[in-house]
Amino acid sequence: MGLFDFFGKKKKEEQEAAELLKAIIQYQVESRKDGVDTDDIPKGYGPFGLCKTNPVPTRGVPGSNEYLARLRTKDGRSVESSRMGSTSAEDVTSGMIDMYNISSGGVSLGTVYLCPY
């Protein structure tokens, strides 16, 4: 094996990894045909963001984190969030719905439901 053979092998591994990542992303897109690019989920019902049947749609987990970071109380204080787990509402979306407890100053403000999938 020559010195430059190592670089050729690494490049091939990087190409294979890139192809695998592309396949994973394509699968995610195709498996979530009911995903939306809107401010609400068309099939949602009930209080927006406050129940699993009308979750806030976000763009992936990073989008959920950004959404939670922007939440404020009526008087402008930031809130803390703690993920409680996930649930589903198959009549609304095929994706899982994440549940977050939000609080401010140690006082629980309730649960918010987000659908990043």
PDB file of N, CA and C in Angstrom, residues 5-109:
ATOM      1  N   ASP A   5      -2.466   5.700  -1.373  1.00  0.00           N
ATOM      2  CA  ASP A   5      -3.572   4.754  -1.360  1.00  0.00           C
ATOM      3  C   ASP A   5      -4.485   4.997  -0.161  1.00  0.00           C
ATOM      4  N   PHE A   6      -3.909   5.420   0.937  1.00  0.00           N
ATOM      5  CA  PHE A   6      -4.674   5.712   2.146  1.00  0.00           C
ATOM      6  C   PHE A   6      -5.711   6.794   1.866  1.00  0.00           C
ATOM      7  N   PHE A   7      -5.314   7.844   1.152  1.00  0.00           N
ATOM      8  CA  PHE A   7      -6.232   8.941   0.862  1.00  0.00           C
ATOM      9  C   PHE A   7      -7.349   8.492  -0.073  1.00  0.00           C
ATOM     10  N   GLY A   8      -7.033   7.619  -1.026  1.00  0.00           N
ATOM     11  CA  GLY A   8      -8.060   7.086  -1.931  1.00  0.00           C
ATOM     12  C   GLY A   8      -9.092   6.270  -1.181  1.00  0.00           C
ATOM     13  N   LYS A   9      -8.642   5.467  -0.216  1.00  0.00           N
ATOM     14  CA  LYS A   9      -9.550   4.643   0.587  1.00  0.00           C
ATOM     15  C   LYS A   9     -10.453   5.535   1.440  1.00  0.00           C
ATOM     16  N   LYS A  10      -9.866   6.569   2.018  1.00  0.00           N
ATOM     17  CA  LYS A  10     -10.648   7.467   2.864  1.00  0.00           C
ATOM     18  C   LYS A  10     -11.714   8.180   2.030  1.00  0.00           C
ATOM     19  N   LYS A  11     -11.350   8.605   0.820  1.00  0.00           N
ATOM     20  CA  LYS A  11     -12.306   9.281  -0.048  1.00  0.00           C
ATOM     21  C   LYS A  11     -13.464   8.350  -0.391  1.00  0.00           C
ATOM     22  N   LYS A  12     -13.171   7.076  -0.675  1.00  0.00           N
ATOM     23  CA  LYS A  12     -14.220   6.115  -0.994  1.00  0.00           C
ATOM     24  C   LYS A  12     -15.151   5.931   0.212  1.00  0.00           C
ATOM     25  N   GLU A  13     -14.594   5.837   1.407  1.00  0.00           N
ATOM     26  CA  GLU A  13     -15.405   5.698   2.624  1.00  0.00           C
ATOM     27  C   GLU A  13     -16.288   6.919   2.828  1.00  0.00           C
ATOM     28  N   GLU A  14     -15.765   8.107   2.546  1.00  0.00           N
ATOM     29  CA  GLU A  14     -16.549   9.329   2.678  1.00  0.00           C
ATOM     30  C   GLU A  14     -17.692   9.346   1.671  1.00  0.00           C
ATOM     31  N   GLN A  15     -17.434   8.871   0.450  1.00  0.00           N
ATOM     32  CA  GLN A  15     -18.482   8.808  -0.574  1.00  0.00           C
ATOM     33  C   GLN A  15     -19.567   7.822  -0.158  1.00  0.00           C
ATOM     34  N   GLU A  16     -19.176   6.683   0.385  1.00  0.00           N
ATOM     35  CA  GLU A  16     -20.146   5.691   0.832  1.00  0.00           C
ATOM     36  C   GLU A  16     -20.984   6.241   1.985  1.00  0.00           C
ATOM     37  N   ALA A  17     -20.341   6.963   2.902  1.00  0.00           N
ATOM     38  CA  ALA A  17     -21.059   7.566   4.024  1.00  0.00           C
ATOM     39  C   ALA A  17     -22.042   8.619   3.521  1.00  0.00           C
ATOM     40  N   ALA A  18     -21.636   9.411   2.533  1.00  0.00           N
ATOM     41  CA  ALA A  18     -22.505  10.437   1.967  1.00  0.00           C
ATOM     42  C   ALA A  18     -23.714   9.793   1.282  1.00  0.00           C
ATOM     43  N   GLU A  19     -23.507   8.701   0.566  1.00  0.00           N
ATOM     44  CA  GLU A  19     -24.602   8.002  -0.091  1.00  0.00           C
ATOM     45  C   GLU A  19     -25.573   7.418   0.937  1.00  0.00           C
ATOM     46  N   LEU A  20     -25.033   6.872   2.029  1.00  0.00           N
ATOM     47  CA  LEU A  20     -25.878   6.325   3.082  1.00  0.00           C
ATOM     48  C   LEU A  20     -26.715   7.439   3.718  1.00  0.00           C
ATOM     49  N   LEU A  21     -26.104   8.577   4.000  1.00  0.00           N
ATOM     50  CA  LEU A  21     -26.822   9.709   4.576  1.00  0.00           C
ATOM     51  C   LEU A  21     -27.917  10.179   3.629  1.00  0.00           C
ATOM     52  N   LYS A  22     -27.619  10.254   2.355  1.00  0.00           N
ATOM     53  CA  LYS A  22     -28.609  10.651   1.358  1.00  0.00           C
ATOM     54  C   LYS A  22     -29.788   9.682   1.359  1.00  0.00           C
ATOM     55  N   ALA A  23     -29.518   8.385   1.445  1.00  0.00           N
ATOM     56  CA  ALA A  23     -30.579   7.376   1.473  1.00  0.00           C
ATOM     57  C   ALA A  23     -31.434   7.507   2.728  1.00  0.00           C
ATOM     58  N   ILE A  24     -30.807   7.783   3.861  1.00  0.00           N
ATOM     59  CA  ILE A  24     -31.544   7.953   5.121  1.00  0.00           C
ATOM     60  C   ILE A  24     -32.475   9.155   5.030  1.00  0.00           C
ATOM     61  N   ILE A  25     -31.960  10.262   4.518  1.00  0.00           N
ATOM     62  CA  ILE A  25     -32.773  11.470   4.397  1.00  0.00           C
ATOM     63  C   ILE A  25     -33.937  11.231   3.446  1.00  0.00           C
ATOM     64  N   GLN A  26     -33.676  10.592   2.318  1.00  0.00           N
ATOM     65  CA  GLN A  26     -34.741  10.298   1.356  1.00  0.00           C
ATOM     66  C   GLN A  26     -35.807   9.419   1.988  1.00  0.00           C
ATOM     67  N   TYR A  27     -35.397   8.431   2.779  1.00  0.00           N
ATOM     68  CA  TYR A  27     -36.360   7.570   3.462  1.00  0.00           C
ATOM     69  C   TYR A  27     -37.228   8.386   4.414  1.00  0.00           C
ATOM     70  N   GLN A  28     -36.606   9.295   5.169  1.00  0.00           N
ATOM     71  CA  GLN A  28     -37.361  10.112   6.108  1.00  0.00           C
ATOM     72  C   GLN A  28     -38.379  10.983   5.389  1.00  0.00           C
ATOM     73  N   VAL A  29     -37.977  11.552   4.271  1.00  0.00           N
ATOM     74  CA  VAL A  29     -38.893  12.392   3.494  1.00  0.00           C
ATOM     75  C   VAL A  29     -40.065  11.558   2.984  1.00  0.00           C
ATOM     76  N   GLU A  30     -39.779  10.403   2.419  1.00  0.00           N
ATOM     77  CA  GLU A  30     -40.833   9.568   1.854  1.00  0.00           C
ATOM     78  C   GLU A  30     -41.734   8.953   2.909  1.00  0.00           C
ATOM     79  N   SER A  31     -41.194   8.675   4.082  1.00  0.00           N
ATOM     80  CA  SER A  31     -42.006   8.044   5.124  1.00  0.00           C
ATOM     81  C   SER A  31     -42.891   9.050   5.849  1.00  0.00           C
ATOM     82  N   ARG A  32     -42.676  10.327   5.634  1.00  0.00           N
ATOM     83  CA  ARG A  32     -43.466  11.377   6.279  1.00  0.00           C
ATOM     84  C   ARG A  32     -44.189  12.205   5.232  1.00  0.00           C
ATOM     85  N   LYS A  33     -44.935  11.539   4.377  1.00  0.00           N
ATOM     86  CA  LYS A  33     -45.658  12.233   3.307  1.00  0.00           C
ATOM     87  C   LYS A  33     -46.682  13.207   3.886  1.00  0.00           C
ATOM     88  N   ASP A  34     -47.108  13.023   5.142  1.00  0.00           N
ATOM     89  CA  ASP A  34     -48.088  13.931   5.725  1.00  0.00           C
ATOM     90  C   ASP A  34     -47.431  15.100   6.447  1.00  0.00           C
ATOM     91  N   GLY A  35     -46.117  15.253   6.302  1.00  0.00           N
ATOM     92  CA  GLY A  35     -45.418  16.397   6.888  1.00  0.00           C
ATOM     93  C   GLY A  35     -45.913  17.693   6.266  1.00  0.00           C
ATOM     94  N   VAL A  36     -45.820  18.777   7.012  1.00  0.00           N
ATOM     95  CA  VAL A  36     -46.324  20.060   6.526  1.00  0.00           C
ATOM     96  C   VAL A  36     -45.247  21.125   6.600  1.00  0.00           C
ATOM     97  N   ASP A  37     -45.432  22.152   5.803  1.00  0.00           N
ATOM     98  CA  ASP A  37     -44.567  23.326   5.829  1.00  0.00           C
ATOM     99  C   ASP A  37     -45.453  24.538   6.098  1.00  0.00           C
ATOM    100  N   THR A  38     -46.287  24.411   7.114  1.00  0.00           N
ATOM    101  CA  THR A  38     -47.251  25.447   7.467  1.00  0.00           C
ATOM    102  C   THR A  38     -47.181  25.717   8.957  1.00  0.00           C
ATOM    103  N   ASP A  39     -47.978  26.676   9.415  1.00  0.00           N
ATOM    104  CA  ASP A  39     -47.989  27.036  10.827  1.00  0.00           C
ATOM    105  C   ASP A  39     -48.840  26.112  11.676  1.00  0.00           C
ATOM    106  N   ASP A  40     -49.628  25.267  11.041  1.00  0.00           N
ATOM    107  CA  ASP A  40     -50.419  24.305  11.795  1.00  0.00           C
ATOM    108  C   ASP A  40     -50.569  23.023  10.978  1.00  0.00           C
ATOM    109  N   ILE A  41     -51.024  21.980  11.632  1.00  0.00           N
ATOM    110  CA  ILE A  41     -51.234  20.696  10.965  1.00  0.00           C
ATOM    111  C   ILE A  41     -52.696  20.656  10.532  1.00  0.00           C
ATOM    112  N   PRO A  42     -52.957  20.503   9.238  1.00  0.00           N
ATOM    113  CA  PRO A  42     -54.324  20.594   8.719  1.00  0.00           C
ATOM    114  C   PRO A  42     -55.356  19.718   9.427  1.00  0.00           C
ATOM    115  N   LYS A  43     -54.973  18.524   9.863  1.00  0.00           N
ATOM    116  CA  LYS A  43     -55.926  17.627  10.524  1.00  0.00           C
ATOM    117  C   LYS A  43     -56.043  17.892  12.029  1.00  0.00           C
ATOM    118  N   GLY A  44     -55.287  18.842  12.545  1.00  0.00           N
ATOM    119  CA  GLY A  44     -55.273  19.095  13.979  1.00  0.00           C
ATOM    120  C   GLY A  44     -56.590  19.640  14.499  1.00  0.00           C
ATOM    121  N   TYR A  45     -56.893  19.290  15.737  1.00  0.00           N
ATOM    122  CA  TYR A  45     -58.089  19.819  16.396  1.00  0.00           C
ATOM    123  C   TYR A  45     -57.821  19.935  17.891  1.00  0.00           C
ATOM    124  N   GLY A  46     -58.500  20.858  18.541  1.00  0.00           N
ATOM    125  CA  GLY A  46     -58.299  21.129  19.954  1.00  0.00           C
ATOM    126  C   GLY A  46     -57.413  22.346  20.136  1.00  0.00           C
ATOM    127  N   PRO A  47     -57.116  22.703  21.373  1.00  0.00           N
ATOM    128  CA  PRO A  47     -56.297  23.893  21.648  1.00  0.00           C
ATOM    129  C   PRO A  47     -54.893  23.754  21.040  1.00  0.00           C
ATOM    130  N   PHE A  48     -54.512  24.695  20.194  1.00  0.00           N
ATOM    131  CA  PHE A  48     -53.241  24.653  19.475  1.00  0.00           C
ATOM    132  C   PHE A  48     -52.053  24.564  20.426  1.00  0.00           C
ATOM    133  N   GLY A  49     -51.262  23.514  20.256  1.00  0.00           N
ATOM    134  CA  GLY A  49     -50.045  23.323  21.042  1.00  0.00           C
ATOM    135  C   GLY A  49     -50.268  22.797  22.445  1.00  0.00           C
ATOM    136  N   LEU A  50     -51.524  22.745  22.872  1.00  0.00           N
ATOM    137  CA  LEU A  50     -51.819  22.354  24.248  1.00  0.00           C
ATOM    138  C   LEU A  50     -52.416  20.958  24.368  1.00  0.00           C
ATOM    139  N   CYS A  51     -52.565  20.279  23.222  1.00  0.00           N
ATOM    140  CA  CYS A  51     -53.054  18.904  23.245  1.00  0.00           C
ATOM    141  C   CYS A  51     -52.394  18.129  22.118  1.00  0.00           C
ATOM    142  N   LYS A  52     -52.359  16.828  22.261  1.00  0.00           N
ATOM    143  CA  LYS A  52     -51.651  16.009  21.274  1.00  0.00           C
ATOM    144  C   LYS A  52     -52.351  15.984  19.926  1.00  0.00           C
ATOM    145  N   THR A  53     -53.624  16.344  19.875  1.00  0.00           N
ATOM    146  CA  THR A  53     -54.342  16.338  18.605  1.00  0.00           C
ATOM    147  C   THR A  53     -54.177  17.636  17.814  1.00  0.00           C
ATOM    148  N   ASN A  54     -53.426  18.587  18.355  1.00  0.00           N
ATOM    149  CA  ASN A  54     -53.137  19.822  17.627  1.00  0.00           C
ATOM    150  C   ASN A  54     -51.745  20.341  18.012  1.00  0.00           C
ATOM    151  N   PRO A  55     -50.720  19.538  17.731  1.00  0.00           N
ATOM    152  CA  PRO A  55     -49.362  19.934  18.117  1.00  0.00           C
ATOM    153  C   PRO A  55     -48.810  21.050  17.226  1.00  0.00           C
ATOM    154  N   VAL A  56     -47.822  21.740  17.736  1.00  0.00           N
ATOM    155  CA  VAL A  56     -47.122  22.765  16.964  1.00  0.00           C
ATOM    156  C   VAL A  56     -46.156  22.043  16.024  1.00  0.00           C
ATOM    157  N   PRO A  57     -46.271  22.249  14.709  1.00  0.00           N
ATOM    158  CA  PRO A  57     -45.301  21.612  13.806  1.00  0.00           C
ATOM    159  C   PRO A  57     -43.977  22.370  13.851  1.00  0.00           C
ATOM    160  N   THR A  58     -42.891  21.651  13.955  1.00  0.00           N
ATOM    161  CA  THR A  58     -41.563  22.269  13.944  1.00  0.00           C
ATOM    162  C   THR A  58     -40.715  21.546  12.908  1.00  0.00           C
ATOM    163  N   ARG A  59     -39.619  22.139  12.540  1.00  0.00           N
ATOM    164  CA  ARG A  59     -38.729  21.526  11.543  1.00  0.00           C
ATOM    165  C   ARG A  59     -37.665  20.704  12.246  1.00  0.00           C
ATOM    166  N   GLY A  60     -38.013  19.482  12.588  1.00  0.00           N
ATOM    167  CA  GLY A  60     -37.077  18.582  13.246  1.00  0.00           C
ATOM    168  C   GLY A  60     -36.854  18.959  14.697  1.00  0.00           C
ATOM    169  N   VAL A  61     -36.032  18.179  15.347  1.00  0.00           N
ATOM    170  CA  VAL A  61     -35.728  18.421  16.760  1.00  0.00           C
ATOM    171  C   VAL A  61     -35.049  19.781  16.951  1.00  0.00           C
ATOM    172  N   PRO A  62     -34.115  20.188  16.070  1.00  0.00           N
ATOM    173  CA  PRO A  62     -33.551  21.531  16.227  1.00  0.00           C
ATOM    174  C   PRO A  62     -34.625  22.618  16.164  1.00  0.00           C
ATOM    175  N   GLY A  63     -35.629  22.424  15.310  1.00  0.00           N
ATOM    176  CA  GLY A  63     -36.727  23.388  15.228  1.00  0.00           C
ATOM    177  C   GLY A  63     -37.532  23.428  16.519  1.00  0.00           C
ATOM    178  N   SER A  64     -37.716  22.279  17.133  1.00  0.00           N
ATOM    179  CA  SER A  64     -38.420  22.236  18.422  1.00  0.00           C
ATOM    180  C   SER A  64     -37.635  22.999  19.481  1.00  0.00           C
ATOM    181  N   ASN A  65     -36.325  22.781  19.508  1.00  0.00           N
ATOM    182  CA  ASN A  65     -35.490  23.486  20.484  1.00  0.00           C
ATOM    183  C   ASN A  65     -35.541  24.993  20.268  1.00  0.00           C
ATOM    184  N   GLU A  66     -35.521  25.422  19.000  1.00  0.00           N
ATOM    185  CA  GLU A  66     -35.610  26.858  18.702  1.00  0.00           C
ATOM    186  C   GLU A  66     -36.959  27.422  19.142  1.00  0.00           C
ATOM    187  N   TYR A  67     -38.025  26.690  18.869  1.00  0.00           N
ATOM    188  CA  TYR A  67     -39.360  27.127  19.263  1.00  0.00           C
ATOM    189  C   TYR A  67     -39.440  27.304  20.781  1.00  0.00           C
ATOM    190  N   LEU A  68     -38.981  26.298  21.503  1.00  0.00           N
ATOM    191  CA  LEU A  68     -39.035  26.367  22.968  1.00  0.00           C
ATOM    192  C   LEU A  68     -38.190  27.511  23.510  1.00  0.00           C
ATOM    193  N   ALA A  69     -37.062  27.773  22.877  1.00  0.00           N
ATOM    194  CA  ALA A  69     -36.186  28.864  23.340  1.00  0.00           C
ATOM    195  C   ALA A  69     -36.831  30.234  23.138  1.00  0.00           C
ATOM    196  N   ARG A  70     -37.760  30.336  22.196  1.00  0.00           N
ATOM    197  CA  ARG A  70     -38.421  31.624  21.943  1.00  0.00           C
ATOM    198  C   ARG A  70     -39.657  31.850  22.805  1.00  0.00           C
ATOM    199  N   LEU A  71     -40.140  30.821  23.485  1.00  0.00           N
ATOM    200  CA  LEU A  71     -41.338  30.991  24.311  1.00  0.00           C
ATOM    201  C   LEU A  71     -41.074  31.962  25.458  1.00  0.00           C
ATOM    202  N   ARG A  72     -42.074  32.774  25.756  1.00  0.00           N
ATOM    203  CA  ARG A  72     -41.997  33.752  26.847  1.00  0.00           C
ATOM    204  C   ARG A  72     -43.318  33.758  27.614  1.00  0.00           C
ATOM    205  N   THR A  73     -43.256  34.166  28.870  1.00  0.00           N
ATOM    206  CA  THR A  73     -44.475  34.360  29.653  1.00  0.00           C
ATOM    207  C   THR A  73     -45.117  35.672  29.213  1.00  0.00           C
ATOM    208  N   LYS A  74     -46.310  35.955  29.717  1.00  0.00           N
ATOM    209  CA  LYS A  74     -47.003  37.202  29.353  1.00  0.00           C
ATOM    210  C   LYS A  74     -46.176  38.430  29.698  1.00  0.00           C
ATOM    211  N   ASP A  75     -45.388  38.331  30.772  1.00  0.00           N
ATOM    212  CA  ASP A  75     -44.575  39.494  31.165  1.00  0.00           C
ATOM    213  C   ASP A  75     -43.163  39.446  30.573  1.00  0.00           C
ATOM    214  N   GLY A  76     -42.939  38.587  29.599  1.00  0.00           N
ATOM    215  CA  GLY A  76     -41.688  38.578  28.848  1.00  0.00           C
ATOM    216  C   GLY A  76     -40.558  37.717  29.389  1.00  0.00           C
ATOM    217  N   ARG A  77     -40.796  36.983  30.469  1.00  0.00           N
ATOM    218  CA  ARG A  77     -39.739  36.127  31.011  1.00  0.00           C
ATOM    219  C   ARG A  77     -39.594  34.864  30.167  1.00  0.00           C
ATOM    220  N   SER A  78     -38.378  34.375  30.042  1.00  0.00           N
ATOM    221  CA  SER A  78     -38.152  33.129  29.314  1.00  0.00           C
ATOM    222  C   SER A  78     -38.672  31.962  30.138  1.00  0.00           C
ATOM    223  N   VAL A  79     -38.863  30.842  29.462  1.00  0.00           N
ATOM    224  CA  VAL A  79     -39.349  29.643  30.142  1.00  0.00           C
ATOM    225  C   VAL A  79     -38.326  28.531  30.006  1.00  0.00           C
ATOM    226  N   GLU A  80     -38.388  27.609  30.929  1.00  0.00           N
ATOM    227  CA  GLU A  80     -37.562  26.408  30.868  1.00  0.00           C
ATOM    228  C   GLU A  80     -38.456  25.293  30.342  1.00  0.00           C
ATOM    229  N   SER A  81     -37.845  24.340  29.669  1.00  0.00           N
ATOM    230  CA  SER A  81     -38.626  23.213  29.165  1.00  0.00           C
ATOM    231  C   SER A  81     -37.924  21.910  29.505  1.00  0.00           C
ATOM    232  N   SER A  82     -38.724  20.891  29.692  1.00  0.00           N
ATOM    233  CA  SER A  82     -38.215  19.562  30.004  1.00  0.00           C
ATOM    234  C   SER A  82     -39.028  18.554  29.212  1.00  0.00           C
ATOM    235  N   ARG A  83     -38.353  17.781  28.355  1.00  0.00           N
ATOM    236  CA  ARG A  83     -39.062  16.797  27.538  1.00  0.00           C
ATOM    237  C   ARG A  83     -39.579  15.681  28.435  1.00  0.00           C
ATOM    238  N   MET A  84     -40.867  15.395  28.293  1.00  0.00           N
ATOM    239  CA  MET A  84     -41.518  14.385  29.116  1.00  0.00           C
ATOM    240  C   MET A  84     -41.618  13.048  28.402  1.00  0.00           C
ATOM    241  N   GLY A  85     -41.427  13.047  27.097  1.00  0.00           N
ATOM    242  CA  GLY A  85     -41.570  11.827  26.314  1.00  0.00           C
ATOM    243  C   GLY A  85     -42.306  12.132  25.032  1.00  0.00           C
ATOM    244  N   SER A  86     -42.839  11.097  24.422  1.00  0.00           N
ATOM    245  CA  SER A  86     -43.576  11.305  23.174  1.00  0.00           C
ATOM    246  C   SER A  86     -44.868  10.507  23.200  1.00  0.00           C
ATOM    247  N   THR A  87     -45.759  10.892  22.328  1.00  0.00           N
ATOM    248  CA  THR A  87     -47.056  10.250  22.195  1.00  0.00           C
ATOM    249  C   THR A  87     -47.409  10.262  20.712  1.00  0.00           C
ATOM    250  N   SER A  88     -48.601   9.861  20.392  1.00  0.00           N
ATOM    251  CA  SER A  88     -49.024   9.895  18.998  1.00  0.00           C
ATOM    252  C   SER A  88     -50.498  10.241  18.906  1.00  0.00           C
ATOM    253  N   ALA A  89     -50.881  10.698  17.731  1.00  0.00           N
ATOM    254  CA  ALA A  89     -52.279  10.960  17.404  1.00  0.00           C
ATOM    255  C   ALA A  89     -52.418  10.591  15.930  1.00  0.00           C
ATOM    256  N   GLU A  90     -52.634   9.316  15.674  1.00  0.00           N
ATOM    257  CA  GLU A  90     -52.604   8.800  14.309  1.00  0.00           C
ATOM    258  C   GLU A  90     -53.659   9.418  13.401  1.00  0.00           C
ATOM    259  N   ASP A  91     -54.730   9.971  13.975  1.00  0.00           N
ATOM    260  CA  ASP A  91     -55.724  10.627  13.141  1.00  0.00           C
ATOM    261  C   ASP A  91     -55.280  12.023  12.703  1.00  0.00           C
ATOM    262  N   VAL A  92     -54.162  12.501  13.275  1.00  0.00           N
ATOM    263  CA  VAL A  92     -53.640  13.837  12.962  1.00  0.00           C
ATOM    264  C   VAL A  92     -52.354  13.756  12.156  1.00  0.00           C
ATOM    265  N   THR A  93     -51.413  12.912  12.577  1.00  0.00           N
ATOM    266  CA  THR A  93     -50.122  12.781  11.913  1.00  0.00           C
ATOM    267  C   THR A  93     -49.539  11.400  12.161  1.00  0.00           C
ATOM    268  N   SER A  94     -48.735  10.935  11.222  1.00  0.00           N
ATOM    269  CA  SER A  94     -48.084   9.641  11.418  1.00  0.00           C
ATOM    270  C   SER A  94     -46.810   9.786  12.243  1.00  0.00           C
ATOM    271  N   GLY A  95     -46.361  11.018  12.440  1.00  0.00           N
ATOM    272  CA  GLY A  95     -45.156  11.266  13.224  1.00  0.00           C
ATOM    273  C   GLY A  95     -45.437  11.267  14.715  1.00  0.00           C
ATOM    274  N   MET A  96     -44.390  11.057  15.472  1.00  0.00           N
ATOM    275  CA  MET A  96     -44.530  11.115  16.925  1.00  0.00           C
ATOM    276  C   MET A  96     -44.678  12.571  17.358  1.00  0.00           C
ATOM    277  N   ILE A  97     -45.272  12.762  18.505  1.00  0.00           N
ATOM    278  CA  ILE A  97     -45.517  14.087  19.065  1.00  0.00           C
ATOM    279  C   ILE A  97     -44.790  14.154  20.395  1.00  0.00           C
ATOM    280  N   ASP A  98     -43.901  15.123  20.521  1.00  0.00           N
ATOM    281  CA  ASP A  98     -43.123  15.276  21.748  1.00  0.00           C
ATOM    282  C   ASP A  98     -43.864  16.156  22.740  1.00  0.00           C
ATOM    283  N   MET A  99     -43.777  15.767  24.014  1.00  0.00           N
ATOM    284  CA  MET A  99     -44.432  16.504  25.095  1.00  0.00           C
ATOM    285  C   MET A  99     -43.362  17.179  25.945  1.00  0.00           C
ATOM    286  N   TYR A 100     -43.556  18.463  26.212  1.00  0.00           N
ATOM    287  CA  TYR A 100     -42.613  19.223  27.029  1.00  0.00           C
ATOM    288  C   TYR A 100     -43.349  19.910  28.164  1.00  0.00           C
ATOM    289  N   ASN A 101     -42.821  19.772  29.369  1.00  0.00           N
ATOM    290  CA  ASN A 101     -43.320  20.550  30.496  1.00  0.00           C
ATOM    291  C   ASN A 101     -42.602  21.895  30.441  1.00  0.00           C
ATOM    292  N   ILE A 102     -43.338  22.970  30.481  1.00  0.00           N
ATOM    293  CA  ILE A 102     -42.704  24.290  30.505  1.00  0.00           C
ATOM    294  C   ILE A 102     -42.963  24.933  31.855  1.00  0.00           C
ATOM    295  N   SER A 103     -41.951  25.667  32.319  1.00  0.00           N
ATOM    296  CA  SER A 103     -42.044  26.318  33.621  1.00  0.00           C
ATOM    297  C   SER A 103     -41.276  27.630  33.595  1.00  0.00           C
ATOM    298  N   SER A 104     -41.533  28.444  34.579  1.00  0.00           N
ATOM    299  CA  SER A 104     -40.807  29.703  34.724  1.00  0.00           C
ATOM    300  C   SER A 104     -40.623  29.973  36.209  1.00  0.00           C
ATOM    301  N   GLY A 105     -39.399  30.205  36.586  1.00  0.00           N
ATOM    302  CA  GLY A 105     -39.107  30.461  37.998  1.00  0.00           C
ATOM    303  C   GLY A 105     -39.501  29.307  38.893  1.00  0.00           C
ATOM    304  N   GLY A 106     -39.419  28.086  38.383  1.00  0.00           N
ATOM    305  CA  GLY A 106     -39.759  26.910  39.171  1.00  0.00           C
ATOM    306  C   GLY A 106     -41.248  26.611  39.230  1.00  0.00           C
ATOM    307  N   VAL A 107     -42.073  27.433  38.575  1.00  0.00           N
ATOM    308  CA  VAL A 107     -43.515  27.217  38.577  1.00  0.00           C
ATOM    309  C   VAL A 107     -43.925  26.599  37.241  1.00  0.00           C
ATOM    310  N   SER A 108     -44.584  25.444  37.314  1.00  0.00           N
ATOM    311  CA  SER A 108     -45.020  24.772  36.091  1.00  0.00           C
ATOM    312  C   SER A 108     -46.104  25.597  35.410  1.00  0.00           C
ATOM    313  N   LEU A 109     -45.955  25.763  34.097  1.00  0.00           N
ATOM    314  CA  LEU A 109     -46.937  26.508  33.310  1.00  0.00           C
ATOM    315  C   LEU A 109     -47.826  25.595  32.484  1.00  0.00           C
TER     316      LEU A 109
END
